């Protein structure tokens, strides 16, 4: 498919000339957003980036509008529209740092989209083939690798967690529901079946299913790895369990303790600021919701070995984990991405196969049950993004500027697009030792 060019220009959805929605940028806070990359390297790389971008878009069901009225892409008139306001700056950023530059160009306002999720979903569906295979073999030569300072050693992990989860409890309260649950909900139905269902109810359903599968009841000794803001611990304690929950976020620990005490379970819940590798004791049930993503692939063996050593005979493990296809996991495990740089330093998504292989090789645990929930996460993210945009002025009052708002919107839409396209999934996974049953 060749590039499509139409003589009719596409109007700027933000009005005015093709200068675009350039945000006010504080160079002290956002140095790489304030300054467009330059130099000999970028001068050589930008034309290549422009060529590869146009080549990729030519085969996608999307429209990309340029300032001179040119429209490229294979999409029809109702296809998602991406508007590039500053092609030179866009190409420079993408040429300098690939997909990191693609996200930074959005943060800088070099491009925009009225339906950002729809545009990103088109790219996500073809993620594995956007770059020609001949160039993919050379990715190690030009794609940056994760810095060692973000590797999830016991020394680094707290800093990695703090950069996201310690941003501000007040910020998270703006867009999360009353349960303060920052993971995929489980709705009674998918799509439009239950649009009226409250997000908080769907979050409670997700938590209760995990607790049911882990066998949590009166007298259970429960370990939670990754506290969040305490809702799972509260619901486990309400069943009569005693709960030890560990986190590396001081902000989460503080608010979670307050929420547990307010719910009347302060005497049944212990929340420690502690690395999972340093936990001791024996537990009938171990539950961990979307925490394995922060472990790092180098430490998956350690993570599951630790869980195995802490689980009592006859106990069960219930995880909720975001997953990606195994081949993409292998191809990208040494890649530094926009998400690493701006959202989750040190994070990496496993595949289901990787979880099964690691547990078989390093533990006595075996995967017994899985529930795929990707559509539910897409819906959860859409609700979060809608609430975040609704309370944008309140976020600004908290000190989160326009660049942060664009970054956060991109992050939520980027994630939603991953689940809508099927590139990402989220699983509830139950593990046990069958010989102890």
Short mmCIF file of C-alpha atoms in Angstrom, two decimals, residues 186 209-210 213-214 292 304 316-326 350-357 359-360 366-374 376 422 424-432 434 437:
data_model
loop_
_atom_site.label_atom_id
_atom_site.label_comp_id
_atom_site.label_asym_id
_atom_site.label_seq_id
_atom_site.Cartn_x
_atom_site.Cartn_y
_atom_site.Cartn_z
CA UNK A 186 -13.65 -7.08 36.83
CA UNK A 209 -12.58 -13.30 43.18
CA UNK A 210 -8.86 -13.30 44.00
CA UNK A 213 -9.43 -18.40 44.60
CA UNK A 214 -6.75 -18.04 47.27
CA UNK A 292 5.05 -8.72 39.24
CA UNK A 304 8.49 -16.94 42.86
CA UNK A 316 -2.61 -21.10 47.48
CA UNK A 317 -1.28 -18.13 45.54
CA UNK A 318 -3.51 -15.74 43.58
CA UNK A 319 -1.88 -13.21 41.29
CA UNK A 320 -3.20 -10.57 38.95
CA UNK A 321 -0.63 -9.88 36.25
CA UNK A 322 -0.47 -7.80 33.08
CA UNK A 323 0.98 -9.99 30.34
CA UNK A 324 2.27 -9.65 26.79
CA UNK A 325 2.89 -12.17 23.97
CA UNK A 326 5.91 -14.37 24.64
CA UNK A 350 5.88 -11.16 31.69
CA UNK A 351 4.17 -13.57 29.34
CA UNK A 352 1.98 -16.38 30.64
CA UNK A 353 4.52 -18.83 29.27
CA UNK A 354 7.31 -17.09 31.20
CA UNK A 355 5.36 -17.37 34.46
CA UNK A 356 4.73 -21.06 33.86
CA UNK A 357 8.35 -21.77 32.93
CA UNK A 359 7.60 -21.47 38.41
CA UNK A 360 8.29 -24.94 36.98
CA UNK A 366 2.25 -24.79 39.39
CA UNK A 367 -0.27 -22.67 37.52
CA UNK A 368 -3.71 -24.25 38.05
CA UNK A 369 -6.12 -21.64 36.76
CA UNK A 370 -6.14 -18.51 34.61
CA UNK A 371 -8.77 -15.89 33.80
CA UNK A 372 -8.12 -13.45 30.94
CA UNK A 373 -9.48 -9.94 31.63
CA UNK A 374 -7.96 -7.70 28.96
CA UNK A 376 -12.01 -5.26 31.46
CA UNK A 422 -5.00 -7.56 22.25
CA UNK A 424 -1.63 -6.72 26.20
CA UNK A 425 -3.75 -8.86 28.48
CA UNK A 426 -4.29 -9.12 32.23
CA UNK A 427 -4.69 -12.46 33.96
CA UNK A 428 -5.84 -13.69 37.32
CA UNK A 429 -3.57 -16.68 37.96
CA UNK A 430 -3.90 -19.29 40.71
CA UNK A 431 -0.92 -21.42 41.75
CA UNK A 432 -0.56 -24.20 44.29
CA UNK A 434 -0.82 -30.19 43.92
CA UNK A 437 -3.69 -30.99 48.45
#
